[in-house]
């Protein structure tokens, strides 16, 4: 073990400039990769539970809401609600209808704004009960609106995708740019590691030859190289993790959250998940090129 | 201890076999000279024993293992049973005599106390007890080969293989190395020496296996280097 550690550290020092290049490339590429992971999680958060299942939300009248089909100061009656449900279910364009009471809507609201000051001033009575509607063909939004839009007790109809999709397009573009750039950089990092390790192995060719001759196991011969590249990879991952944490603190927590409160923002648990992802990538990217680069020196 | 059974070896991309129809049995404790001109297959013979190459046909058995069938991860264990020395010594220039010999034990995981006990004994055996702290380039060629020999036998392997061990040494020094090989053999180690050194082979009168163009042309107890 002492031998392994000593050789790994001396290898890192001998190739200091190459090692630094590896660490910096790892750092930048893993940061981009982490940003891609965070963007993906942010998209999922905004989509929420319903986005992938339903297209349309039919909001019912409440005492606080106003609309041409509402009786001011009164909730939609049970009879109104049932006739809206019947109309939706009878519509051939509708695939499924889910009703959510005020209490159920408030439950979702509480989850979405768990750490927001808005929550203190809200209760279930401030919520609108609603129907979530899945369509056979998502494009046929207008047909459904036409059939139930004028019914008494319906306050408003909203096509969820109509206003979320442009946002997702941007977020997805950002994510793919980040992931694409990071993929190229990660490839470069992997090649750099392979080169660095190959050079380290060449400079220790004589020792390796003797080790093989006297019967040192492959694991023993490989260990210093693996440790060397894993150390460099983990250092890059640690720097990238630190960068992501800084982004979360200074961009999301300090700036975005106070500025835009209607959206649920990614939290520290999402950052932790992204860091786990990039540590995994760093390990794979340091171990695999090392195994490939040293294979030639270990062939018996 | 070492058995070649109808062994042939052809290297990839070459038409002429490096070895063909080799049938040899070397018993435990034997001392064998392997002779023949350059390119006759001596090195290939030794490499097959060490499992640096595999036989194309036939089987090579070393200390009970069919080495051609040995999986890659078992090869290090085979090599721990075979000490090896070469014409070019292959010492680590940055390590002292003691460290060079100790290295062979360290990398197979022997304990520090075992190393501290065994290395001085082995250096004593090869006559370098007083030079443990020298670097290889402070030693003569003969002394360097003694260090290599110490490294080869420090783990007490049952087999010792020497590929032209005196190829870089003057005749007087060569005799010293051969005497050392003889002493190691008397301790029970099976010794196989590939050599061009006819004087020594003729003097020692041990078993001689002669190869020519990959064929076994002579296997003679108490032989001489050659008739020609």
XYZ file of C-alpha atoms in Angstrom:
528
model
C 0.000 0.000 0.000
C 2.810 2.375 0.870
C 4.493 1.565 -2.412
C 1.253 2.257 -4.319
C 0.707 5.599 -2.622
C 4.318 6.694 -3.025
C 4.430 5.775 -6.701
C 1.097 7.490 -7.395
C 2.181 10.726 -5.746
C 5.591 10.707 -7.434
C 3.823 10.045 -10.753
C 1.543 13.036 -10.195
C 4.494 15.241 -9.341
C 6.650 14.083 -12.245
C 3.880 14.913 -14.682
C 2.747 18.039 -12.905
C 1.859 20.032 -16.018
C -0.035 17.125 -17.577
C -1.792 16.438 -14.310
C -2.852 20.073 -14.033
C -4.156 19.951 -17.604
C -6.167 16.841 -16.741
C -7.604 18.404 -13.603
C -8.591 21.649 -15.333
C -10.200 19.832 -18.269
C -12.039 17.564 -15.856
C -13.152 20.552 -13.823
C -14.617 22.503 -16.734
C -16.185 19.514 -18.474
C -17.705 18.111 -15.298
C -19.070 21.534 -14.393
C -20.817 21.765 -17.758
C -22.058 18.227 -17.320
C -23.394 19.131 -13.867
C -25.131 22.221 -15.255
C -26.790 19.969 -17.822
C -27.985 17.672 -15.042
C -29.316 20.622 -13.029
C -31.115 22.053 -16.077
C -32.767 18.678 -16.663
C -33.927 18.549 -13.057
C -35.191 22.134 -13.273
C -37.296 21.224 -16.320
C -38.781 18.265 -14.456
C -39.619 20.496 -11.498
C -41.441 23.019 -13.637
C -43.311 20.300 -15.454
C -44.458 18.998 -12.121
C -46.571 15.960 -11.689
C -49.120 16.648 -14.385
C -47.280 17.892 -17.452
C -46.634 14.521 -19.047
C -50.163 13.246 -18.385
C -52.534 16.052 -19.185
C -52.928 18.885 -21.628
C -55.697 21.056 -20.300
C -56.685 22.381 -16.907
C -60.306 23.474 -16.389
C -60.460 25.842 -13.405
C -63.809 26.021 -11.606
C -65.320 29.170 -10.131
C -64.598 30.028 -6.494
C -65.854 32.769 -4.231
C -62.701 34.867 -4.931
C -62.559 34.310 -8.663
C -64.416 36.160 -11.342
C -65.396 35.157 -14.826
C -68.306 35.473 -17.265
C -69.674 32.043 -16.242
C -69.311 32.525 -12.504
C -71.814 33.705 -9.957
C -69.878 36.399 -8.066
C -68.996 35.506 -4.503
C -69.943 31.848 -4.843
C -68.175 28.589 -5.564
C -69.301 26.496 -8.482
C -72.114 24.222 -7.282
C -71.866 20.493 -7.172
C -74.448 20.248 -9.964
C -72.385 22.585 -12.159
C -69.277 20.581 -11.451
C -70.947 17.288 -12.314
C -72.340 18.612 -15.572
C -68.876 19.895 -16.572
C -67.443 16.456 -15.760
C -70.191 14.764 -17.780
C -69.566 17.100 -20.735
C -65.825 16.402 -20.597
C -66.270 12.660 -20.348
C -68.767 12.650 -23.227
C -66.350 14.534 -25.482
C -64.707 12.098 -27.960
C -61.499 14.176 -27.941
C -61.025 13.652 -24.188
C -59.063 10.675 -23.066
C -59.173 11.052 -19.282
C -60.498 13.463 -16.656
C -59.132 13.903 -13.132
C -60.870 16.105 -10.551
C -58.850 17.794 -7.818
C -60.569 19.346 -4.841
C -59.296 22.550 -3.207
C -57.641 20.481 -0.490
C -55.819 18.360 -3.052
C -54.684 21.399 -5.021
C -53.413 22.980 -1.815
C -51.451 19.826 -1.025
C -49.622 20.115 -4.350
C -49.143 23.824 -3.821
C -47.567 23.204 -0.454
C -45.102 20.744 -1.952
C -44.171 23.123 -4.758
C -43.646 26.120 -2.462
C -42.360 24.243 0.547
C -39.739 26.868 1.403
C -41.508 29.966 0.084
C -42.986 32.771 2.212
C -46.102 32.712 -0.040
C -47.243 29.613 1.812
C -47.890 31.475 5.072
C -50.615 33.619 3.558
C -52.394 30.775 1.808
C -54.888 28.092 2.774
C -56.975 25.520 0.951
C -59.760 28.119 0.648
C -57.533 30.236 -1.606
C -57.209 27.378 -4.085
C -59.325 26.714 -7.124
C -60.644 23.225 -7.600
C -60.125 21.980 -11.118
C -60.297 19.248 -13.732
C -57.100 17.925 -15.307
C -57.911 16.742 -18.812
C -55.883 14.452 -21.044
C -56.632 14.663 -24.766
C -56.631 11.936 -27.389
C -54.836 14.394 -29.653
C -53.031 17.198 -27.781
C -53.513 19.572 -30.735
C -57.308 19.573 -30.354
C -57.292 22.012 -27.483
C -59.744 24.429 -29.116
C -62.465 21.809 -29.569
C -62.632 21.071 -25.859
C -62.500 24.717 -24.954
C -65.428 25.310 -27.256
C -67.529 22.572 -25.670
C -67.069 23.379 -21.954
C -65.649 26.922 -22.016
C -69.085 28.564 -21.768
C -70.603 26.219 -19.194
C -71.682 27.779 -15.906
C -69.161 27.227 -13.087
C -66.125 27.183 -15.406
C -63.848 30.073 -14.573
C -61.046 29.529 -17.088
C -59.404 26.940 -19.283
C -55.692 26.755 -19.591
C -53.553 24.848 -22.043
C -50.573 23.969 -19.885
C -48.286 23.380 -22.830
C -49.107 26.585 -24.573
C -47.182 28.654 -22.099
C -44.724 26.094 -20.737
C -43.409 24.724 -24.016
C -41.461 27.845 -25.134
C -39.746 27.886 -21.742
C -38.873 24.229 -22.052
C -37.474 24.766 -25.502
C -34.977 27.236 -24.090
C -34.140 25.127 -21.095
C -33.707 22.063 -23.276
C -31.475 23.957 -25.681
C -29.326 25.129 -22.777
C -29.192 21.607 -21.456
C -28.157 20.074 -24.758
C -25.524 22.734 -25.337
C -24.088 22.091 -21.891
C -24.204 18.322 -22.295
C -22.785 18.436 -25.837
C -19.905 20.712 -24.886
C -19.218 18.651 -21.797
C -19.246 15.413 -23.814
C -16.514 16.780 -26.098
C -14.501 18.055 -23.171
C -14.954 14.803 -21.267
C -13.653 12.947 -24.298
C -10.627 15.245 -24.286
C -10.175 14.640 -20.566
C -10.295 10.875 -21.073
C -7.674 11.059 -23.833
C -5.493 13.294 -21.680
C -5.667 10.799 -18.845
C -4.765 7.956 -21.199
C -1.770 9.970 -22.458
C -0.597 10.976 -19.012
C -0.791 7.432 -17.724
C 0.909 6.055 -20.827
C 3.788 8.482 -20.306
C 3.996 7.560 -16.633
C 4.055 3.878 -17.577
C 6.755 4.448 -20.197
C 8.918 6.310 -17.704
C 8.578 3.324 -15.353
C 8.927 0.676 -18.051
C 12.025 -0.813 -16.472
C 10.402 -1.254 -13.053
C 7.296 -2.712 -14.659
C 9.402 -5.190 -16.625
C 11.121 -6.382 -13.476
C 7.883 -6.513 -11.525
C 6.384 -8.770 -14.177
C 9.524 -10.882 -14.232
C 9.507 -11.554 -10.505
C 5.774 -12.231 -10.469
C 4.110 -9.080 -9.137
C 0.376 -9.300 -9.753
C -1.237 -7.103 -12.389
C -3.323 -5.415 -9.720
C -0.164 -4.501 -7.834
C 1.500 -3.103 -10.968
C -1.622 -1.209 -12.026
C -2.546 0.212 -8.614
C -0.270 3.309 -8.664
C -1.502 4.293 -12.126
C -5.141 3.812 -11.165
C -4.651 5.767 -7.983
C -2.888 8.537 -9.897
C -5.677 8.980 -12.436
C -8.467 8.529 -9.889
C -6.879 11.212 -7.686
C -6.703 13.608 -10.641
C -10.279 12.765 -11.675
C -11.680 13.188 -8.169
C -9.851 16.483 -7.747
C -11.496 17.706 -10.971
C -14.855 16.421 -9.709
C -14.389 18.179 -6.365
C -13.661 21.486 -8.126
C -16.677 20.989 -10.408
C -18.863 20.148 -7.411
C -17.664 23.311 -5.693
C -18.485 25.328 -8.804
C -22.005 23.870 -8.960
C -22.517 24.654 -5.281
C -21.374 28.223 -5.893
C -23.785 28.518 -8.854
C -26.632 27.198 -6.693
C -25.840 29.630 -3.888
C -25.127 32.788 -5.858
C -27.410 32.342 -8.866
C -30.398 30.244 -7.741
C -30.677 30.898 -4.001
C -29.546 34.526 -3.919
C -30.877 35.813 -7.251
C -33.388 33.610 -9.071
C -35.480 32.472 -6.095
C -36.300 35.920 -4.754
C -36.836 37.282 -8.268
C -39.169 34.592 -9.648
C -41.281 33.033 -6.951
C -43.931 31.434 -9.160
C -41.540 28.700 -10.222
C -40.267 25.919 -8.023
C -36.458 26.107 -8.134
C -33.951 23.295 -7.767
C -32.659 22.847 -4.224
C -29.538 21.494 -2.570
C -30.818 17.936 -2.896
C -30.781 18.351 -6.675
C -27.230 19.728 -6.521
C -26.183 16.720 -4.433
C -27.668 14.406 -7.044
C -25.755 16.211 -9.813
C -22.520 15.961 -7.799
C -23.023 12.216 -7.376
C -23.506 12.025 -11.153
C -20.329 13.893 -11.942
C -18.244 11.957 -9.427
C -19.433 8.768 -11.135
C -18.481 10.163 -14.538
C -15.090 11.272 -13.181
C -14.386 7.776 -11.822
C -15.375 6.061 -15.060
C -13.374 8.573 -17.094
C -10.232 8.078 -15.048
C -10.404 4.313 -14.608
C -11.278 3.184 -18.141
C -8.566 5.163 -20.026
C -6.022 3.999 -17.439
C -6.947 0.355 -17.950
C -6.663 0.825 -21.705
C -3.393 2.775 -21.542
C -1.644 0.300 -19.257
C -2.951 -2.858 -20.917
C 0.023 -3.011 -23.265
C 2.468 -2.922 -20.359
C 0.712 -5.685 -18.480
C 0.125 -8.189 -21.236
C 1.699 -11.472 -20.207
C 10.194 -30.067 -13.181
C 10.084 -28.804 -16.801
C 8.576 -30.871 -19.611
C 8.271 -30.000 -23.308
C 5.858 -32.357 -25.074
C 5.920 -32.125 -28.907
C 6.261 -28.366 -28.646
C 6.275 -26.106 -31.694
C 6.266 -22.325 -31.753
C 5.715 -20.153 -34.797
C 5.665 -16.389 -34.292
C 2.844 -14.495 -35.997
C 3.818 -13.336 -39.473
C 6.708 -15.788 -39.795
C 6.680 -18.916 -41.889
C 9.642 -20.730 -40.349
C 8.883 -22.077 -36.863
C 11.122 -20.813 -34.056
C 10.831 -24.230 -32.425
C 9.468 -27.530 -33.706
C 9.094 -31.067 -32.361
C 10.694 -30.344 -29.030
C 10.494 -33.178 -26.491
C 12.527 -32.498 -23.368
C 12.184 -33.418 -19.728
C 14.269 -31.625 -17.102
C 14.146 -33.239 -13.680
C 14.172 -31.404 -10.361
C 17.680 -30.437 -9.307
C 19.176 -30.784 -12.780
C 21.672 -28.342 -14.296
C 21.151 -27.941 -18.036
C 23.044 -25.966 -20.676
C 21.003 -24.853 -23.643
C 23.333 -24.241 -26.600
C 23.068 -23.413 -30.273
C 23.773 -20.559 -32.658
C 21.878 -17.273 -32.572
C 18.344 -17.741 -33.839
C 18.331 -21.450 -33.014
C 15.411 -21.038 -30.615
C 17.122 -20.845 -27.216
C 15.358 -17.648 -26.173
C 12.014 -18.950 -27.408
C 12.594 -22.100 -25.339
C 13.105 -19.991 -22.210
C 10.183 -17.672 -22.997
C 7.835 -20.634 -23.255
C 8.890 -21.727 -19.761
C 8.268 -18.203 -18.439
C 4.973 -18.059 -20.323
C 6.041 -14.859 -22.073
C 4.789 -16.735 -25.129
C 2.551 -19.721 -25.596
C 3.431 -22.782 -27.651
C 1.671 -23.006 -30.997
C 1.461 -26.798 -30.612
C 2.224 -29.230 -27.821
C 2.403 -28.461 -24.138
C 4.963 -27.011 -21.749
C 4.665 -28.116 -18.131
C 6.513 -26.238 -15.405
C 6.397 -27.426 -11.795
C 3.136 -29.247 -12.469
C 1.419 -26.408 -14.371
C 0.518 -26.655 -18.047
C 1.699 -23.115 -18.675
C -0.037 -22.749 -22.047
C -3.383 -23.254 -20.332
C -2.618 -21.062 -17.356
C -5.048 -18.120 -17.241
C -3.357 -14.713 -17.392
C -4.004 -13.889 -13.752
C -2.156 -17.042 -12.635
C 1.017 -16.182 -14.590
C 2.513 -14.001 -11.811
C 2.277 -16.975 -9.440
C 4.140 -19.130 -12.001
C 6.882 -16.523 -12.304
C 7.394 -16.452 -8.551
C 8.594 -20.042 -8.929
C 11.155 -19.130 -11.573
C 14.168 -16.905 -10.980
C 15.482 -15.212 -14.123
C 18.734 -13.512 -15.109
C 19.657 -11.928 -18.433
C 22.734 -10.873 -20.331
C 21.960 -7.187 -19.643
C 21.414 -7.603 -15.841
C 18.242 -5.400 -15.832
C 18.954 -3.658 -12.545
C 17.202 -0.456 -11.496
C 19.883 2.254 -11.747
C 18.390 4.492 -9.058
C 18.270 1.797 -6.398
C 21.131 0.415 -4.318
C 22.169 -3.217 -4.442
C 20.090 -3.956 -1.363
C 17.069 -2.097 -2.762
C 17.304 -3.860 -6.113
C 17.147 -7.243 -4.430
C 14.538 -6.151 -1.895
C 12.357 -4.802 -4.747
C 11.701 -8.347 -5.971
C 10.275 -9.235 -2.570
C 8.401 -5.977 -1.990
C 6.412 -6.219 -5.197
C 5.150 -9.682 -4.338
C 4.028 -8.448 -0.954
C 6.648 -9.898 1.394
C 6.868 -8.347 4.840
C 9.550 -5.848 5.822
C 10.982 -8.175 8.442
C 11.205 -11.031 5.936
C 13.000 -8.694 3.516
C 15.447 -7.438 6.155
C 16.300 -11.022 7.052
C 16.522 -12.541 3.556
C 18.239 -9.877 1.445
C 21.539 -9.697 3.409
C 21.716 -13.521 3.446
C 21.280 -13.647 -0.312
C 23.831 -10.883 -0.904
C 26.217 -12.867 1.272
C 25.569 -15.953 -0.877
C 26.532 -14.119 -4.085
C 29.560 -12.539 -2.415
C 28.297 -8.949 -2.233
C 27.662 -8.717 1.491
C 29.853 -5.631 1.758
C 28.373 -3.776 -1.229
C 24.723 -3.567 -0.232
C 24.669 0.235 -0.323
C 26.345 0.688 -3.710
C 24.489 1.776 -6.823
C 24.662 -0.541 -9.851
C 26.887 1.779 -11.899
C 29.485 1.710 -9.123
C 29.869 -2.033 -9.654
C 31.728 -4.111 -12.243
C 29.777 -6.138 -14.778
C 30.366 -9.339 -12.867
C 29.158 -7.742 -9.632
C 26.055 -6.409 -11.373
C 25.268 -9.900 -12.633
C 25.681 -11.172 -9.071
C 23.104 -8.617 -7.930
C 20.773 -9.844 -10.660
C 21.386 -13.417 -9.500
C 20.666 -12.440 -5.907
C 17.412 -10.848 -7.052
C 16.515 -14.005 -8.997
C 17.016 -16.377 -6.071
C 16.059 -14.210 -3.089
C 12.537 -15.666 -3.140
C 14.029 -19.210 -3.198
C 12.402 -20.293 -6.472
C 12.644 -24.000 -7.408
C 13.778 -23.042 -10.927
C 16.455 -20.623 -12.133
C 16.665 -19.577 -15.767
C 19.676 -17.699 -17.144
C 19.706 -16.298 -20.682
C 23.353 -15.699 -21.719
C 24.316 -14.705 -18.163
C 27.982 -14.281 -19.106
C 27.418 -12.704 -22.517
C 28.693 -9.313 -21.360
C 31.450 -10.573 -19.066
C 35.128 -11.417 -19.508
C 36.162 -15.089 -19.187
C 37.512 -14.893 -15.625
C 34.364 -13.168 -14.362
C 32.229 -15.645 -16.291
C 33.771 -18.537 -14.420
C 32.810 -16.879 -11.142
C 29.183 -16.494 -12.263
C 29.037 -20.103 -13.420
C 30.438 -21.299 -10.117
C 27.709 -19.334 -8.399
C 25.068 -20.932 -10.643
C 26.578 -24.301 -9.769
C 26.379 -23.499 -6.056
C 22.744 -22.457 -6.373
C 22.074 -25.718 -8.231
C 23.716 -27.726 -5.452
C 21.205 -26.155 -3.091
C 18.476 -28.015 -4.996
C 17.422 -25.411 -7.560
C 16.824 -26.603 -11.110
C 19.038 -24.432 -13.343
C 18.686 -23.869 -17.095
C 21.403 -21.772 -18.740
C 21.300 -20.678 -22.363
C 24.834 -19.810 -23.419
C 27.364 -19.333 -26.189
C 30.269 -19.810 -23.808
C 31.875 -23.028 -25.087
C 34.789 -22.964 -22.636
C 32.516 -23.054 -19.639
C 30.209 -25.715 -21.077
C 33.197 -27.881 -21.876
C 34.674 -27.400 -18.398
C 31.528 -28.072 -16.405
C 30.437 -31.239 -18.213
C 26.755 -30.988 -17.441
C 23.730 -31.979 -19.474
C 23.710 -30.167 -22.819
C 20.639 -29.584 -24.974
C 21.539 -28.270 -28.411
C 19.086 -26.517 -30.682
C 19.584 -25.708 -34.330
C 17.064 -23.874 -36.491
C 14.356 -24.679 -33.969
C 15.049 -28.409 -33.850
C 16.489 -30.393 -30.989
C 19.727 -31.822 -32.402
C 21.415 -33.120 -29.252
C 20.504 -33.963 -25.670
C 23.553 -35.299 -23.909
C 24.354 -35.960 -20.263
C 27.755 -34.490 -19.255
C 28.090 -32.983 -22.725
C 30.438 -30.489 -24.316
C 29.592 -27.339 -26.251
C 29.833 -28.900 -29.706
C 31.653 -31.322 -31.923
C 32.541 -28.780 -34.567
